[in-house]
PDB file of C-alpha atoms in Angstrom:
ATOM      1  CA  MET A   1    -111.630  30.746 -17.636  1.00 64.00           C
ATOM      2  CA  LYS A   2    -108.129  28.463 -18.476  1.00 79.00           C
ATOM      3  CA  GLU A   3    -109.250  24.873 -19.521  1.00 88.00           C
ATOM      4  CA  LYS A   4    -108.049  22.092 -17.314  1.00 92.00           C
ATOM      5  CA  THR A   5    -105.854  19.443 -18.633  1.00 96.00           C
ATOM      6  CA  ILE A   6    -106.904  15.696 -18.851  1.00 95.00           C
ATOM      7  CA  ASP A   7    -104.305  15.069 -16.469  1.00 95.00           C
ATOM      8  CA  TYR A   8    -105.478  17.615 -14.014  1.00 96.00           C
ATOM      9  CA  MET A   9    -109.367  16.463 -14.243  1.00 95.00           C
ATOM     10  CA  LEU A  10    -108.154  12.766 -13.847  1.00 96.00           C
ATOM     11  CA  ARG A  11    -105.994  13.504 -10.753  1.00 96.00           C
ATOM     12  CA  ALA A  12    -108.642  15.746  -9.040  1.00 97.00           C
ATOM     13  CA  THR A  13    -111.389  13.341  -9.418  1.00 97.00           C
ATOM     14  CA  TRP A  14    -109.420  10.379  -8.421  1.00 95.00           C
ATOM     15  CA  MET A  15    -108.450  12.447  -5.366  1.00 97.00           C
ATOM     16  CA  ALA A  16    -111.953  13.325  -4.629  1.00 98.00           C
ATOM     17  CA  VAL A  17    -112.913   9.645  -5.032  1.00 97.00           C
ATOM     18  CA  THR A  18    -110.026   8.536  -2.641  1.00 96.00           C
ATOM     19  CA  LYS A  19    -111.184  10.873  -0.039  1.00 97.00           C
ATOM     20  CA  MET A  20    -114.900   9.987  -0.219  1.00 98.00           C
ATOM     21  CA  TYR A  21    -113.991   6.223   0.121  1.00 97.00           C
ATOM     22  CA  ASN A  22    -111.754   6.717   3.085  1.00 97.00           C
ATOM     23  CA  GLU A  23    -114.319   8.643   4.706  1.00 97.00           C
ATOM     24  CA  GLU A  24    -116.763   5.829   4.220  1.00 97.00           C
ATOM     25  CA  ALA A  25    -114.117   3.195   5.221  1.00 96.00           C
ATOM     26  CA  GLY A  26    -113.331   5.401   8.273  1.00 96.00           C
ATOM     27  CA  LYS A  27    -116.949   4.746   9.628  1.00 96.00           C
ATOM     28  CA  LYS A  28    -115.835   1.263  10.071  1.00 95.00           C
ATOM     29  CA  ASP A  29    -112.364   2.218  11.432  1.00 94.00           C
ATOM     30  CA  SER A  30    -110.782   0.889   7.831  1.00 95.00           C
ATOM     31  CA  THR A  31    -109.279   2.547   4.959  1.00 94.00           C
ATOM     32  CA  MET A  32    -109.952   2.614   1.130  1.00 94.00           C
ATOM     33  CA  ALA A  33    -106.713   0.336   0.500  1.00 92.00           C
ATOM     34  CA  THR A  34    -108.169  -2.079   3.046  1.00 95.00           C
ATOM     35  CA  GLY A  35    -111.397  -2.059   1.152  1.00 96.00           C
ATOM     36  CA  PHE A  36    -109.929  -2.649  -2.155  1.00 94.00           C
ATOM     37  CA  ALA A  37    -107.724  -5.613  -0.881  1.00 95.00           C
ATOM     38  CA  LEU A  38    -110.819  -7.136   0.730  1.00 97.00           C
ATOM     39  CA  ILE A  39    -112.871  -6.880  -2.436  1.00 96.00           C
ATOM     40  CA  SER A  40    -109.666  -8.296  -4.565  1.00 95.00           C
ATOM     41  CA  ILE A  41    -109.521 -11.538  -2.251  1.00 96.00           C
ATOM     42  CA  ASP A  42    -111.488 -14.500  -3.437  1.00 96.00           C
ATOM     43  CA  PRO A  43    -114.148 -14.995  -0.613  1.00 96.00           C
ATOM     44  CA  ASP A  44    -114.225 -18.871  -0.939  1.00 95.00           C
ATOM     45  CA  GLU A  45    -110.640 -20.061  -2.422  1.00 92.00           C
ATOM     46  CA  GLY A  46    -108.309 -17.154  -0.967  1.00 94.00           C
ATOM     47  CA  THR A  47    -105.851 -15.331  -3.339  1.00 93.00           C
ATOM     48  CA  PRO A  48    -102.015 -16.009  -3.554  1.00 91.00           C
ATOM     49  CA  SER A  49    -100.132 -13.141  -2.141  1.00 86.00           C
ATOM     50  CA  THR A  50     -98.144 -12.653  -5.351  1.00 86.00           C
ATOM     51  CA  ALA A  51    -101.283 -12.214  -7.177  1.00 89.00           C
ATOM     52  CA  LEU A  52    -102.899  -9.686  -5.150  1.00 90.00           C
ATOM     53  CA  GLY A  53    -100.481  -6.752  -5.878  1.00 86.00           C
ATOM     54  CA  PRO A  54    -100.909  -6.748  -9.680  1.00 87.00           C
ATOM     55  CA  LYS A  55    -104.592  -7.319  -9.107  1.00 87.00           C
ATOM     56  CA  MET A  56    -104.967  -4.215  -7.159  1.00 87.00           C
ATOM     57  CA  GLY A  57    -102.259  -2.059  -8.978  1.00 82.00           C
ATOM     58  CA  MET A  58    -100.129  -1.683  -5.738  1.00 80.00           C
ATOM     59  CA  GLU A  59     -96.673  -1.813  -5.046  1.00 80.00           C
ATOM     60  CA  ALA A  60     -95.362  -4.861  -3.054  1.00 77.00           C
ATOM     61  CA  THR A  61     -94.202  -2.729  -0.059  1.00 80.00           C
ATOM     62  CA  SER A  62     -97.497  -0.878   0.228  1.00 80.00           C
ATOM     63  CA  LEU A  63     -99.366  -4.097   0.057  1.00 88.00           C
ATOM     64  CA  SER A  64     -97.301  -5.880   2.684  1.00 89.00           C
ATOM     65  CA  ARG A  65     -98.066  -2.895   5.000  1.00 90.00           C
ATOM     66  CA  THR A  66    -101.718  -2.990   4.050  1.00 91.00           C
ATOM     67  CA  LEU A  67    -101.869  -6.895   4.476  1.00 93.00           C
ATOM     68  CA  LYS A  68    -100.008  -6.804   7.926  1.00 94.00           C
ATOM     69  CA  ASN A  69    -102.687  -4.278   9.472  1.00 95.00           C
ATOM     70  CA  MET A  70    -105.429  -6.422   8.040  1.00 96.00           C
ATOM     71  CA  GLU A  71    -104.030  -9.419   9.604  1.00 97.00           C
ATOM     72  CA  GLU A  72    -103.553  -7.475  12.924  1.00 97.00           C
ATOM     73  CA  LYS A  73    -107.345  -6.469  12.874  1.00 97.00           C
ATOM     74  CA  GLY A  74    -108.446 -10.027  12.145  1.00 97.00           C
ATOM     75  CA  LEU A  75    -109.717  -9.646   8.584  1.00 98.00           C
ATOM     76  CA  ILE A  76    -107.322 -12.019   6.896  1.00 98.00           C
ATOM     77  CA  GLU A  77    -105.203 -15.129   7.670  1.00 97.00           C
ATOM     78  CA  ARG A  78    -102.302 -16.347   5.690  1.00 95.00           C
ATOM     79  CA  LYS A  79    -102.307 -20.115   4.906  1.00 93.00           C
ATOM     80  CA  PRO A  80     -99.877 -22.099   2.869  1.00 91.00           C
ATOM     81  CA  ASN A  81    -100.678 -22.703  -0.727  1.00 88.00           C
ATOM     82  CA  PRO A  82    -101.337 -26.486  -1.344  1.00 86.00           C
ATOM     83  CA  LEU A  83    -100.475 -25.939  -4.862  1.00 84.00           C
ATOM     84  CA  ASP A  84     -97.322 -24.224  -4.418  1.00 82.00           C
ATOM     85  CA  GLY A  85     -95.115 -24.979  -1.150  1.00 80.00           C
ATOM     86  CA  ARG A  86     -93.428 -21.881  -1.302  1.00 84.00           C
ATOM     87  CA  GLY A  87     -96.402 -19.522  -1.776  1.00 86.00           C
ATOM     88  CA  VAL A  88     -99.083 -18.223   0.680  1.00 90.00           C
ATOM     89  CA  LEU A  89    -102.732 -17.985   0.194  1.00 93.00           C
ATOM     90  CA  ILE A  90    -104.565 -14.985   1.867  1.00 96.00           C
ATOM     91  CA  HIS A  91    -107.916 -16.053   3.177  1.00 97.00           C
ATOM     92  CA  LEU A  92    -110.756 -13.897   4.540  1.00 98.00           C
ATOM     93  CA  THR A  93    -111.837 -14.457   8.231  1.00 98.00           C
ATOM     94  CA  PRO A  94    -115.606 -14.266   8.798  1.00 98.00           C
ATOM     95  CA  PHE A  95    -114.971 -10.643  10.068  1.00 98.00           C
ATOM     96  CA  GLY A  96    -112.992  -9.987   6.710  1.00 98.00           C
ATOM     97  CA  LYS A  97    -116.011 -11.223   4.738  1.00 98.00           C
ATOM     98  CA  GLU A  98    -118.370  -8.939   6.629  1.00 97.00           C
ATOM     99  CA  MET A  99    -116.016  -6.086   5.886  1.00 97.00           C
ATOM    100  CA  ARG A 100    -115.847  -7.075   2.336  1.00 98.00           C
ATOM    101  CA  ALA A 101    -119.588  -7.234   2.040  1.00 97.00           C
ATOM    102  CA  PHE A 102    -119.358  -3.553   3.339  1.00 97.00           C
ATOM    103  CA  SER A 103    -116.729  -2.598   1.051  1.00 97.00           C
ATOM    104  CA  LYS A 104    -118.531  -4.050  -1.858  1.00 97.00           C
ATOM    105  CA  SER A 105    -121.636  -1.995  -1.026  1.00 97.00           C
ATOM    106  CA  VAL A 106    -119.703   1.303  -0.887  1.00 97.00           C
ATOM    107  CA  VAL A 107    -118.319   0.622  -4.525  1.00 97.00           C
ATOM    108  CA  LEU A 108    -121.546  -0.510  -5.786  1.00 97.00           C
ATOM    109  CA  ARG A 109    -123.531   2.905  -4.211  1.00 98.00           C
ATOM    110  CA  PHE A 110    -120.655   4.936  -5.869  1.00 98.00           C
ATOM    111  CA  ASP A 111    -121.450   3.211  -9.443  1.00 97.00           C
ATOM    112  CA  GLU A 112    -125.181   3.598  -8.614  1.00 98.00           C
ATOM    113  CA  ALA A 113    -124.971   7.170  -7.874  1.00 98.00           C
ATOM    114  CA  VAL A 114    -122.882   8.110 -10.829  1.00 98.00           C
ATOM    115  CA  SER A 115    -125.096   5.926 -13.175  1.00 97.00           C
ATOM    116  CA  GLU A 116    -128.112   7.798 -11.991  1.00 98.00           C
ATOM    117  CA  ALA A 117    -126.535  11.269 -12.613  1.00 98.00           C
ATOM    118  CA  VAL A 118    -124.739  10.553 -16.018  1.00 98.00           C
ATOM    119  CA  SER A 119    -126.435   9.116 -19.311  1.00 98.00           C
ATOM    120  CA  GLU A 120    -125.479   5.801 -20.450  1.00 97.00           C
ATOM    121  CA  GLU A 121    -124.211   7.094 -23.540  1.00 98.00           C
ATOM    122  CA  ASP A 122    -121.881   9.439 -21.501  1.00 98.00           C
ATOM    123  CA  LEU A 123    -120.868   6.630 -19.303  1.00 97.00           C
ATOM    124  CA  LYS A 124    -120.031   4.386 -22.437  1.00 98.00           C
ATOM    125  CA  THR A 125    -117.944   7.410 -23.862  1.00 98.00           C
ATOM    126  CA  PHE A 126    -116.039   7.872 -20.377  1.00 97.00           C
ATOM    127  CA  LYS A 127    -115.272   4.108 -20.128  1.00 97.00           C
ATOM    128  CA  ARG A 128    -114.076   4.256 -24.069  1.00 98.00           C
ATOM    129  CA  VAL A 129    -111.677   7.236 -23.112  1.00 97.00           C
ATOM    130  CA  ALA A 130    -110.532   5.770 -19.812  1.00 96.00           C
ATOM    131  CA  HIS A 131    -109.580   2.346 -21.834  1.00 96.00           C
ATOM    132  CA  THR A 132    -107.858   4.243 -24.424  1.00 96.00           C
ATOM    133  CA  ILE A 133    -105.807   6.186 -21.933  1.00 95.00           C
ATOM    134  CA  LEU A 134    -104.941   2.871 -20.397  1.00 92.00           C
ATOM    135  CA  GLU A 135    -103.970   1.365 -23.639  1.00 94.00           C
ATOM    136  CA  LEU A 136    -101.815   4.302 -24.464  1.00 95.00           C
ATOM    137  CA  ILE A 137     -99.917   4.171 -21.172  1.00 91.00           C
ATOM    138  CA  ASN A 138     -99.527   0.215 -21.297  1.00 89.00           C
ATOM    139  CA  ALA A 139     -98.226   0.424 -24.831  1.00 92.00           C
ATOM    140  CA  LYS A 140     -95.799   3.133 -23.820  1.00 90.00           C
ATOM    141  CA  LYS A 141     -97.307   5.451 -26.638  1.00 89.00           C
ATOM    142  CA  ILE A 142     -97.134   8.597 -24.792  1.00 90.00           C
ATOM    143  CA  TYR A 143     -93.623   9.462 -24.072  1.00 91.00           C
ATOM    144  CA  THR A 144     -91.999   8.116 -27.266  1.00 78.00           C
ATOM    145  CA  THR A 145     -90.718   9.595 -30.600  1.00 64.00           C
ATOM    146  CA  GLU A 146     -93.317   7.600 -32.677  1.00 60.00           C
ATOM    147  CA  LYS A 147     -96.535   9.344 -33.747  1.00 60.00           C
ATOM    148  CA  ILE A 148     -99.816   8.486 -32.041  1.00 57.00           C
ATOM    149  CA  THR A 149    -102.057   7.082 -34.717  1.00 58.00           C
TER     150      THR A 149
END
């Protein structure tokens, strides 16, 4: 059997996780993107709209669509930022807070299930490898003429 590349394993795993999260979110007429947005919004203070995209690793256009849908479903409301007259804070509505709790429980259940099935040592190794991959990408050390050390 041919060995799978690291890229393939990451992609296949993330696609399976995405499908699983979307199936769970669908039970509440929601999506994974909405769930991640809900978790990323500060439930007490709100979150500046400009900080939300980077926090979630989403492009502004995708985030705008997600926020528009969330507003239409009554999950969030936009309020002027008192510290920045040009800015907008995204606040959760009571329904948004309820759905945030659901989204958080879905993520925590995933973590719990993986932690039950994988040893603590293997999880630490996985986290170190994932962190190293992120560092290599962020430091632009993969597609460069310099040697990786």
